[in-house]
Amino acid sequence: MGAMVNAYYGRSPLVVTAGQQVRRRLVLELLLHGKLTEPAKPYVK
């Protein structure tokens, strides 16, 4: 997320790739729960 914000304010092109997380990691990593696209919306096309 920090890289996206920095690229946005620096007007630098950035390609972001994403994939599905391993389900057993969802219990340990609470940030992987929910919609990960919502916080990025102001900084992406």
Short mmCIF file of C-alpha atoms in Angstrom, two decimals:
data_model
loop_
_atom_site.label_atom_id
_atom_site.label_comp_id
_atom_site.label_asym_id
_atom_site.label_seq_id
_atom_site.Cartn_x
_atom_site.Cartn_y
_atom_site.Cartn_z
CA MET A 1 0.00 0.00 0.00
CA GLY A 2 2.83 2.37 0.80
CA ALA A 3 4.40 1.81 -2.61
CA MET A 4 1.11 2.65 -4.33
CA VAL A 5 0.70 5.90 -2.39
CA ASN A 6 4.30 6.94 -3.08
CA ALA A 7 3.94 6.16 -6.79
CA TYR A 8 0.68 8.12 -6.91
CA TYR A 9 2.15 11.26 -5.36
CA GLY A 10 5.39 10.88 -7.31
CA ARG A 11 3.39 10.45 -10.54
CA SER A 12 5.34 7.27 -11.27
CA PRO A 13 3.77 4.42 -13.22
CA LEU A 14 3.32 1.26 -11.18
CA VAL A 15 2.02 -2.17 -12.15
CA VAL A 16 0.36 -4.10 -9.34
CA THR A 17 -0.32 -7.81 -9.57
CA ALA A 18 -2.42 -9.66 -7.06
CA GLY A 19 -3.60 -13.18 -6.42
CA GLN A 20 -5.60 -15.23 -4.02
CA GLN A 21 -4.10 -15.86 -0.59
CA VAL A 22 -3.65 -19.32 0.86
CA ARG A 23 -6.71 -19.93 3.01
CA ARG A 24 -4.79 -21.13 6.08
CA ARG A 25 -2.96 -17.77 6.18
CA LEU A 26 -6.24 -15.86 6.55
CA VAL A 27 -6.49 -16.85 10.21
CA LEU A 28 -3.00 -15.57 11.00
CA GLU A 29 -3.06 -12.44 8.84
CA LEU A 30 -6.18 -10.44 9.64
CA LEU A 31 -5.30 -7.82 7.03
CA LEU A 32 -5.89 -10.44 4.34
CA HIS A 33 -9.56 -10.66 5.35
CA GLY A 34 -12.03 -8.41 3.61
CA LYS A 35 -11.83 -6.34 0.46
CA LEU A 36 -8.26 -5.33 -0.20
CA THR A 37 -9.26 -3.19 -3.18
CA GLU A 38 -11.17 -0.60 -1.14
CA PRO A 39 -8.19 1.14 0.53
CA ALA A 40 -6.35 1.31 -2.82
CA LYS A 41 -9.18 2.92 -4.82
CA PRO A 42 -8.11 6.56 -4.34
CA TYR A 43 -4.63 5.78 -5.70
CA VAL A 44 -5.31 3.56 -8.74
CA LYS A 45 -7.10 3.83 -12.06
#
